[in-house]
Short mmCIF file of C-alpha atoms and ligand atoms in Angstrom, two decimals:
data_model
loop_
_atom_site.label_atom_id
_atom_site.label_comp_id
_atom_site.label_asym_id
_atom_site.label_seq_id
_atom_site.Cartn_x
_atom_site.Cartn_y
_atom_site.Cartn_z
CA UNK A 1 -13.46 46.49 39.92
CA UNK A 2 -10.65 43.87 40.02
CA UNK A 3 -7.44 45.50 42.59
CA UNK A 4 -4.07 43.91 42.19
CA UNK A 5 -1.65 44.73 45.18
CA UNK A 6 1.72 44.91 44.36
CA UNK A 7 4.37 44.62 47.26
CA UNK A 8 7.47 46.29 46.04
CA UNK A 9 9.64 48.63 48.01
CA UNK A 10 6.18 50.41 47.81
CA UNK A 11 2.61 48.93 47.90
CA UNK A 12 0.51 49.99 45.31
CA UNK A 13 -2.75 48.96 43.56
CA UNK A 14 -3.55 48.51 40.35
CA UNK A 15 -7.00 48.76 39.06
CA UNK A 16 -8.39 47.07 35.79
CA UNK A 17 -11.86 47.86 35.27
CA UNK A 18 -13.93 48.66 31.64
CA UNK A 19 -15.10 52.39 32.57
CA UNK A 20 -12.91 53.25 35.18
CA UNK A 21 -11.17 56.52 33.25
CA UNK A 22 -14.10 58.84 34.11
CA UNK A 23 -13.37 57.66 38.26
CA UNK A 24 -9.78 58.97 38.47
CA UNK A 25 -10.27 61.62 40.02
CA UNK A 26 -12.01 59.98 42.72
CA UNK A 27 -8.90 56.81 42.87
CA UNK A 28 -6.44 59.11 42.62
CA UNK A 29 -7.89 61.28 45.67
CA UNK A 30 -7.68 58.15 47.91
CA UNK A 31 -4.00 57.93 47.14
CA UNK A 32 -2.25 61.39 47.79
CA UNK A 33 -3.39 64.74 49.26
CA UNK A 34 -2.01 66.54 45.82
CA UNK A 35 -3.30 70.06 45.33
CA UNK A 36 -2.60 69.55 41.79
CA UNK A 37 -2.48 67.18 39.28
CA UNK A 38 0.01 67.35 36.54
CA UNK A 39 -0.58 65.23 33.80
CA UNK A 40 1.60 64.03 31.19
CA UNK A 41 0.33 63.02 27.55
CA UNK A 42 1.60 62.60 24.61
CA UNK A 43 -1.10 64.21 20.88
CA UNK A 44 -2.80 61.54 20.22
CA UNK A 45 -4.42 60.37 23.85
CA UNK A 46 -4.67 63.35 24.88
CA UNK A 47 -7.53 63.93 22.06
CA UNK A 48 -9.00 60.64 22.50
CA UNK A 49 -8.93 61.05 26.38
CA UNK A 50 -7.17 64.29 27.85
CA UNK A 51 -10.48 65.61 28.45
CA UNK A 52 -12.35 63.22 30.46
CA UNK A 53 -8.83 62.41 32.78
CA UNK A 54 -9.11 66.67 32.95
CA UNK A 55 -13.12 66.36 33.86
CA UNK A 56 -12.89 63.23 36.27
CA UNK A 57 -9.81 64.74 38.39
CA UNK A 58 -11.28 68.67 38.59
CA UNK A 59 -14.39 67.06 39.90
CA UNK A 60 -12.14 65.23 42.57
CA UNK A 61 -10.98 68.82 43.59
CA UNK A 62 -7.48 68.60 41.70
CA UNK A 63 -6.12 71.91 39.97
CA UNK A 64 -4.99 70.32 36.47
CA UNK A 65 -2.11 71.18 34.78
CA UNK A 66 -1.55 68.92 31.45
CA UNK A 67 1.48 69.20 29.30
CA UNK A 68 1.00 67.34 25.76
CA UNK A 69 4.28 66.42 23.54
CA UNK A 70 4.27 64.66 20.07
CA UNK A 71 3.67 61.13 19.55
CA UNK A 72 6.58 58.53 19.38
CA UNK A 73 9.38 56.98 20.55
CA UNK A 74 11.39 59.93 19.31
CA UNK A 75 10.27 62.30 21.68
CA UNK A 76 11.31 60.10 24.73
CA UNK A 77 14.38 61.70 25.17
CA UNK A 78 16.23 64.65 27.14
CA UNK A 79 14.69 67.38 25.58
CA UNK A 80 11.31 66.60 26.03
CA UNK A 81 12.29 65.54 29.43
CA UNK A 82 13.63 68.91 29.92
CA UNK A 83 10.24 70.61 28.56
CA UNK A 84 8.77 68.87 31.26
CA UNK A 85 11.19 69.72 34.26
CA UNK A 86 10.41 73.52 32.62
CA UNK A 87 6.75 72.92 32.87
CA UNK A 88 6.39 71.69 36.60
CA UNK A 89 8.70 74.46 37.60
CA UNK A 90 6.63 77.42 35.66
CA UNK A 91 3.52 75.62 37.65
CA UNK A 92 5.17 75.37 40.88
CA UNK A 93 4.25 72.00 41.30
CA UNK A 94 5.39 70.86 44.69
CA UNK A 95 6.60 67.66 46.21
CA UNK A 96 3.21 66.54 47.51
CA UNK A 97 1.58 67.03 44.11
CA UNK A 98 1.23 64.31 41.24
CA UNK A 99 2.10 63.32 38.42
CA UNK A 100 -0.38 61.61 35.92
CA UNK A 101 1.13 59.69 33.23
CA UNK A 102 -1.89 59.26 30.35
CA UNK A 103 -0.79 57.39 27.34
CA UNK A 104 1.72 54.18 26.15
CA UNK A 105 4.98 53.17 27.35
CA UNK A 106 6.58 56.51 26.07
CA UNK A 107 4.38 58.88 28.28
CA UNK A 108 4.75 55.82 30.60
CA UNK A 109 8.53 55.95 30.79
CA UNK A 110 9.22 59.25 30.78
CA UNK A 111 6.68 60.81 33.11
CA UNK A 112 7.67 58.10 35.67
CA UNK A 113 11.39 59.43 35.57
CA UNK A 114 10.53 62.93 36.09
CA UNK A 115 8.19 61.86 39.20
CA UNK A 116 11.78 59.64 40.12
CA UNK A 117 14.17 63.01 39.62
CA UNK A 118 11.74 66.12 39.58
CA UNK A 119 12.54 67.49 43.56
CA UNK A 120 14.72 64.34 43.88
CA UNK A 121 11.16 62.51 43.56
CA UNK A 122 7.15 63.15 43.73
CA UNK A 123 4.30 60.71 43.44
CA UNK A 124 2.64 59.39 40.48
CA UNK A 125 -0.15 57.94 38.93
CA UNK A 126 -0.30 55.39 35.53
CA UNK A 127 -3.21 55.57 33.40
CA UNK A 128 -1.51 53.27 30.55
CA UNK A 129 -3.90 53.61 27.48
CA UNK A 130 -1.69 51.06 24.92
CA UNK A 131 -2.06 46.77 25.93
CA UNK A 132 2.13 47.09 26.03
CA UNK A 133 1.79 49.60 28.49
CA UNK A 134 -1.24 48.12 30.40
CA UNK A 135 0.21 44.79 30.64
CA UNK A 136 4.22 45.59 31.02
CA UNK A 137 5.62 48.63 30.94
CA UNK A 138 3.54 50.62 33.69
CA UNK A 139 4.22 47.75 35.98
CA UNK A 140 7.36 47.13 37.85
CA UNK A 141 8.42 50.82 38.40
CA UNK A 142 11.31 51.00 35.63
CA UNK A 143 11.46 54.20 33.79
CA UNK A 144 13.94 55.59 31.53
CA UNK A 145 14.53 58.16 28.19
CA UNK A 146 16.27 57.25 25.19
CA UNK A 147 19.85 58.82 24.57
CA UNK A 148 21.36 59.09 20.60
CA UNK A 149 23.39 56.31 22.02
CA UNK A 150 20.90 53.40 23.33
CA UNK A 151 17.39 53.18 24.30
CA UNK A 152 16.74 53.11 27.98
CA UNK A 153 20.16 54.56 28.96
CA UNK A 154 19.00 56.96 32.03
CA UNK A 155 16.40 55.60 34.15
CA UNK A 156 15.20 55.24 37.86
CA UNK A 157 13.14 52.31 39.64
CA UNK A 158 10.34 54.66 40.75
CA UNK A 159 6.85 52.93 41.20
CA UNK A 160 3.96 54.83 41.10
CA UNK A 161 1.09 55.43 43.79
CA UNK A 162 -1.18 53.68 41.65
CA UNK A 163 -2.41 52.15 38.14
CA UNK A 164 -5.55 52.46 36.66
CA UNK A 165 -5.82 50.02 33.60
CA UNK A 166 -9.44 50.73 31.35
CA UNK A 167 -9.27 48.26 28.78
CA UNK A 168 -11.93 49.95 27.22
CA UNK A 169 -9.32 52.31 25.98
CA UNK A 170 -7.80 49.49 23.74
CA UNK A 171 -10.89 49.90 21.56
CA UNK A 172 -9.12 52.79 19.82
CA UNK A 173 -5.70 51.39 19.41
CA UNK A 174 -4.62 50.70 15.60
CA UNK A 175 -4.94 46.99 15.34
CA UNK A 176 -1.20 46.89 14.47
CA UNK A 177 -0.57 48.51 18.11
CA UNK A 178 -2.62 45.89 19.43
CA UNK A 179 -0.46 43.49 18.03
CA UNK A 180 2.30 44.98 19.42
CA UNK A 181 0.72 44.23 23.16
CA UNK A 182 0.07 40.69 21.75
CA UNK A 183 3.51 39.69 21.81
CA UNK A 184 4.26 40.38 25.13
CA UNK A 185 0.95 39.02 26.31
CA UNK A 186 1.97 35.31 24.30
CA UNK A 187 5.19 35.77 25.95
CA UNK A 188 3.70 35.90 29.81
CA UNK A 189 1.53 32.39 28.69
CA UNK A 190 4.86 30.83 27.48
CA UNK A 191 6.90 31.39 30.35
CA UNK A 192 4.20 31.03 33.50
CA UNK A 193 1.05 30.54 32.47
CA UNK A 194 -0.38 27.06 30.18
CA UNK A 195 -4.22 28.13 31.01
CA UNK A 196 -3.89 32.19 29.85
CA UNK A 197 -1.75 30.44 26.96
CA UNK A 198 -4.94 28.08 26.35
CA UNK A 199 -6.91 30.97 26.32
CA UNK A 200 -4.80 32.84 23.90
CA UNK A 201 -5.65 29.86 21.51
CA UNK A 202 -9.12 30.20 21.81
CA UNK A 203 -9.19 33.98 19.94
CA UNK A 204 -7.47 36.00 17.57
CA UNK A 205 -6.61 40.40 16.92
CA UNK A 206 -10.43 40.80 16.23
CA UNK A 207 -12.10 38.66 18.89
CA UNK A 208 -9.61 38.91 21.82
CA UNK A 209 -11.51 42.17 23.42
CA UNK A 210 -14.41 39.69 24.44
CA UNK A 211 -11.50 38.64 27.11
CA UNK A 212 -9.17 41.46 27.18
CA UNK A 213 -9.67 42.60 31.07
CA UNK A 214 -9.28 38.95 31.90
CA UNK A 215 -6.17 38.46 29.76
CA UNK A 216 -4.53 42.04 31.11
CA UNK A 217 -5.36 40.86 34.92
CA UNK A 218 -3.15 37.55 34.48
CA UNK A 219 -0.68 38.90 32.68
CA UNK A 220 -0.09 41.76 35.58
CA UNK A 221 -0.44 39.20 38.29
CA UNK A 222 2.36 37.11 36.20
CA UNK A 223 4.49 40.76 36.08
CA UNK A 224 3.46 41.29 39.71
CA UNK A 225 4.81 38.41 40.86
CA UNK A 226 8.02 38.49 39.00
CA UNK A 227 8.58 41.92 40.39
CA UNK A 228 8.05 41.00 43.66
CA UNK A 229 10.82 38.83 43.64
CA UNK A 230 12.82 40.50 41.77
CA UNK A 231 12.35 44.45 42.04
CA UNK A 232 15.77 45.78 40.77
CA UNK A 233 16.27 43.14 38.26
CA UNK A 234 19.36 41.10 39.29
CA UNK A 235 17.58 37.75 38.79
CA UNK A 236 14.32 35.99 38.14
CA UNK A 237 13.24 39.22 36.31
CA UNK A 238 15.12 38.22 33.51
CA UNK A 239 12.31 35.54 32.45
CA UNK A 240 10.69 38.42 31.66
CA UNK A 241 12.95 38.22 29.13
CA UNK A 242 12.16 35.57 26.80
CA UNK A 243 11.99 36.22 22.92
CA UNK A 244 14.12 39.35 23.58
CA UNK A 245 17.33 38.09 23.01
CA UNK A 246 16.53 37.59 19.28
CA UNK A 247 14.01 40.21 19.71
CA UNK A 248 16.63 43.34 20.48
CA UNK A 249 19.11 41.97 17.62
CA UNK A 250 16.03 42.14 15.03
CA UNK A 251 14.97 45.32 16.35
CA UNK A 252 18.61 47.03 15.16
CA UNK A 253 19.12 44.78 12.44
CA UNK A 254 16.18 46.62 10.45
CA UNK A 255 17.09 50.21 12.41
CA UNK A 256 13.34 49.76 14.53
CA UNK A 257 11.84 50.67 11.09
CA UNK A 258 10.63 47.12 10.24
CA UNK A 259 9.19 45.42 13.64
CA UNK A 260 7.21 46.78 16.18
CA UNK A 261 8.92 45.63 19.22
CA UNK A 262 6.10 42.99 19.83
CA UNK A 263 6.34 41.40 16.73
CA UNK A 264 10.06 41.37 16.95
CA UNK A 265 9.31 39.30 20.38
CA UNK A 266 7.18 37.49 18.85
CA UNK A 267 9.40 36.14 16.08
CA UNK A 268 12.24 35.67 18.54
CA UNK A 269 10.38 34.04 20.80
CA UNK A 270 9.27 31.17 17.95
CA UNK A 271 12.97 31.09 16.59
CA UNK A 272 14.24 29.95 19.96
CA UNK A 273 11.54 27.60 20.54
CA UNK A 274 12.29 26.11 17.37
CA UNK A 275 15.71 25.28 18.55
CA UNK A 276 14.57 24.32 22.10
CA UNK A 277 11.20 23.12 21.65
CA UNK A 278 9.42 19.46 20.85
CA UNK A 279 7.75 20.14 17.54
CA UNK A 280 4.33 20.15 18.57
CA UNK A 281 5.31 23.19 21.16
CA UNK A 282 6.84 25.01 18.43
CA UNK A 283 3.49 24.82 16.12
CA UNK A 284 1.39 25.71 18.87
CA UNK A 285 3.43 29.03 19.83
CA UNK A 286 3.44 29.56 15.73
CA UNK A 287 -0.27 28.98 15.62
CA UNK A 288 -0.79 31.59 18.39
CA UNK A 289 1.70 34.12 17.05
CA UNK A 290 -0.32 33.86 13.43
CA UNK A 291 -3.79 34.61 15.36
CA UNK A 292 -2.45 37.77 16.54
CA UNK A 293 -0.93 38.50 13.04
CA UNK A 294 2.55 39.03 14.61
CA UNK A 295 5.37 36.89 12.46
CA UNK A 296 7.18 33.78 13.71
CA UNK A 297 10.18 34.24 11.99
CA UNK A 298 12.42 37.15 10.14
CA UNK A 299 14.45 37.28 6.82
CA UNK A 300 17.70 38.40 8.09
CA UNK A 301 20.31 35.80 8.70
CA UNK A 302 21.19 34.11 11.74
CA UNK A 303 24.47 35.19 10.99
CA UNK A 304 23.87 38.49 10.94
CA UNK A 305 21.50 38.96 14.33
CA UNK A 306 23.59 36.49 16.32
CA UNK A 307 26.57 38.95 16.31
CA UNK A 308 23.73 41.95 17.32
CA UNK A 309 22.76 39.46 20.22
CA UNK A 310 25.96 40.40 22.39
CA UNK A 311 25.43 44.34 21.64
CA UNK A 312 23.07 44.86 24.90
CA UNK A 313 24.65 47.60 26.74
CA UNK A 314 23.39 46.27 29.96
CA UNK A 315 24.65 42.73 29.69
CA UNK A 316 26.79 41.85 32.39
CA UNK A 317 29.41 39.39 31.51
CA UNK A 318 30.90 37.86 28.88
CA UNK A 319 28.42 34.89 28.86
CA UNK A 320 25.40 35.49 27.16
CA UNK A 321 22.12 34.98 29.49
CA UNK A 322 18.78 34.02 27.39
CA UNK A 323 15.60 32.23 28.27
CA UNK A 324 14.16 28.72 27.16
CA UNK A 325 10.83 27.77 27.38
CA UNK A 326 10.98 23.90 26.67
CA UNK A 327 6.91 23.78 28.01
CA UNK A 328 4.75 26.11 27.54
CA UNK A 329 4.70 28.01 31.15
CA UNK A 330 7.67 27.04 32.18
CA UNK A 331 10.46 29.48 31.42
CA UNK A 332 14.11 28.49 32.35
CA UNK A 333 17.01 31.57 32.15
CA UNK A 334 20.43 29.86 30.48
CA UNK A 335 24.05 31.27 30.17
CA UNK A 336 26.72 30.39 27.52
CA UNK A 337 29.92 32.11 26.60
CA UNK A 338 29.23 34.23 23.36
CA UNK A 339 30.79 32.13 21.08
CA UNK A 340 29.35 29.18 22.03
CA UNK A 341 25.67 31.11 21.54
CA UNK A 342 26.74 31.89 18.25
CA UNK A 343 27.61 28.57 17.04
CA UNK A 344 24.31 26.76 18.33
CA UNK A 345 22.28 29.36 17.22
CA UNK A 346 23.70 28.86 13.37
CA UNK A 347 25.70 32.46 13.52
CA UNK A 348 29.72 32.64 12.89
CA UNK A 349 31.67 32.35 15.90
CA UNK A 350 32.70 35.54 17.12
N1 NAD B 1 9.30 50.58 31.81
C1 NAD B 1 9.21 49.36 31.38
O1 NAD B 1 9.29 48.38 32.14
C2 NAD B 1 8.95 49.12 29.91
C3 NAD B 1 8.61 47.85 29.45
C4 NAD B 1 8.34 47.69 28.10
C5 NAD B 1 8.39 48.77 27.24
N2 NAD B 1 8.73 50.01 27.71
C6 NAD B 1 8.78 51.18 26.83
O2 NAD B 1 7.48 51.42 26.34
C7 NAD B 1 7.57 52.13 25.11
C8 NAD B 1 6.60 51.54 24.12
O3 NAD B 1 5.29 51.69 24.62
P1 NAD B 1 4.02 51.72 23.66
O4 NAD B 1 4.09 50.60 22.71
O5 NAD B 1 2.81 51.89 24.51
O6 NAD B 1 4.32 53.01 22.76
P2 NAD B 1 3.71 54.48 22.71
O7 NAD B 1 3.58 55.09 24.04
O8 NAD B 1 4.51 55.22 21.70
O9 NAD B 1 2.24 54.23 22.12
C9 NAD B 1 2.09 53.75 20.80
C10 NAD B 1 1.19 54.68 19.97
O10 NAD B 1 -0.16 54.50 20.37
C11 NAD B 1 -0.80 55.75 20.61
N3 NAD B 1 -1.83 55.49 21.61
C12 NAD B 1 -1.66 55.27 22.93
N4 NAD B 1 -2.83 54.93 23.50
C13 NAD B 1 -3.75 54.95 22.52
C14 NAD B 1 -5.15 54.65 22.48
N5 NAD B 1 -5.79 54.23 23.57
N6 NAD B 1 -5.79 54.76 21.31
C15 NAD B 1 -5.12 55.12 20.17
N7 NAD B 1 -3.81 55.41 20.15
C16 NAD B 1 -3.14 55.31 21.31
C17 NAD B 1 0.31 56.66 21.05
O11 NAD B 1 -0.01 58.02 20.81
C18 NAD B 1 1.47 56.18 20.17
O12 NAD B 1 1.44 56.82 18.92
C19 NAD B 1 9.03 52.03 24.66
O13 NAD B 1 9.65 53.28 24.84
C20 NAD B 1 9.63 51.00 25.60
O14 NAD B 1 10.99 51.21 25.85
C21 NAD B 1 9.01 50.19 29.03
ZN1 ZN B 2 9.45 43.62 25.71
#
């Protein structure tokens, strides 16, 4: 089993190994003293794998409580959230009890703020079962619901006690999901990593399980890293970044109906290298981007995203921050006032 340790305000491990669902029970018992376990799922994992997470943890001695919502990004909001805070309470889970968060970056995110704000905070454990979640969004301890008026507007920095990464899970995900991950796994080669890039060249969606567990470990070591200089995001965790600038615009341009969120990384990432780039980078990050069936480019005007570019809620100034990768591996974070943006990237001046 290959054990990443991350050193964050807490230090946790994170476990990648094909198999190791059916062990975590016996992980998670190493971790906390929990009387019970109260996992988290979301419909669909929790018929693919609700049962052997259930199985593996009774064995370990846990009671198990599981609540299961509906698929989606649309149920990571308040009132599912609230559900939940109803759901620990009617089974008196305690503070020295755990959470188990079993599914993607939705069950992800939202499980991991009620473990932040549930009794002003109890442990708890990722199983991420998507490559987004395996590779990003269960590390780094950011966790957040949706409000009508922005995605990630209430969140905590709350890491969990542990992460248990099967990649044999993958093997179920719709190859469009897998896709998805893809984006964010091009983008860790792009802005640290020339060898996993390499490697990324060397497969496409079909054949890239023969290497997925050594893919998911680099690209967490490349997120561990980042974190661990960087734990409440004030800096160097912006490289994190790249592709998303574009990315978030494209997203609301097409209302998050048209692109995943990877793919919409994917094609921002290749329209900034093509401005920032030597040609032969460019074709090589388009080349990868194909293999993975993700696209390199969108329809919609540069005149009509660049505007969408300054809309991020959390931006802090009037400059606008965004990340260049001029090699691959070798990300660089960049600030220009708005206008300015807007003109070099081809939009109207604002
Ligand atoms: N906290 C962070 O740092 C961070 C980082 C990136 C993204 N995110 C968040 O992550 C979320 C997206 O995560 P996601 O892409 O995993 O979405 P998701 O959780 O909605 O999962 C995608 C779909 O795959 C299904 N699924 C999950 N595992 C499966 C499996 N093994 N086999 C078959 N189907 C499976 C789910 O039921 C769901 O329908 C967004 O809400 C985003 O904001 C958070
Ligand atoms: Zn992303």
């Amino acid at each position: 089993m290959k054990t990443i340790t991350v050193h964050a305000s807490q230090t946790y491990p994170i476990w990648i190994e094909n198999g190791i669902l059916s062990q975590c029970g016996e992980l998670l018992r190493e971790q906390v003293k929990a009387e019970t376990a109260a996992v988290i799922t979301d419909d669909t994992v929790d018929q693919l794998y609700g049962k052997q997470v259930t199985d593996s943890l009774e064995q370990s001695g846990f009671r198990v409580v599981k609540f299961v919502f509906p698929h989606g990004e649309a149920s990571k909001c308040s009132k599912t959230l609230n559900a939940i805070y109803d759901f620990l309470c009617e089974n008196a889970i305690t503070r020295t009890d755990c959470l188990v968060a079993l599914g993607g970056g939705v069950v992800g995110d939202i499980t991991g703020f009620a473990a932040a704000t549930f009794l002003r905070g109890l442990p708890y454990l990722q199983i991420p079962t998507t490559l987004l979640a395996q590779v990003d969004s269960s590390v780094g301890g950011k966790t957040a619901i949706d409000l009508p008026g922005g995605k990630n507007l209430v969140g905590a920095f709350k890491q969990p006690v542990a992460v248990l990464c099967d990649p044999d899970t993958l093997r179920t995900l719709p190859s469009e999901t897998l896709a998805d991950g893809m984006g964010e796994v091009i983008k860790y080669g792009m802005i640290r990593d020339e060898k996993l890039f390499a490697l990324l060249e060397q497969y496409n969606l079909e054949t890239i399980h023969e290497v997925i567990g050594t893919v998911i470990a680099n690209c967490i070591d490349i997120k561990r890293q980042v974190v661990e200089h960087d734990e409440f995001d004030t800096g160097e965790r912006m490289i994190l970044n790249f592709g998303h600038t574009l990315a978030h615009a494209i997203e609301s341009y097409y209302h998050y109906e048209t692109y995943t969120h990877g793919s919409a990384v994917a094609a921002g990432m290749c329209m900034m290298a093509e401005k920032t780039c030597a040609p032969e980078i460019y074709k090589r990050l388009c080349d990868c981007v194909t293999a993975y069936q993700l696209p390199t480019t969108v329809l919609a005007p540069m005149g009509e995203l660049v505007p969408l570019c300054g809309k991020d809620k959390k931006r802090a100034s009037r400059d606008l921050r965004y990340i260049v990768c001029e090699e691959i591996g070798n990300a660089q974070i960049r600030s220009m006032p708005f206008a300015e943006f807007s003109a070099w990237m081809g939009g109207t001046t604002a």
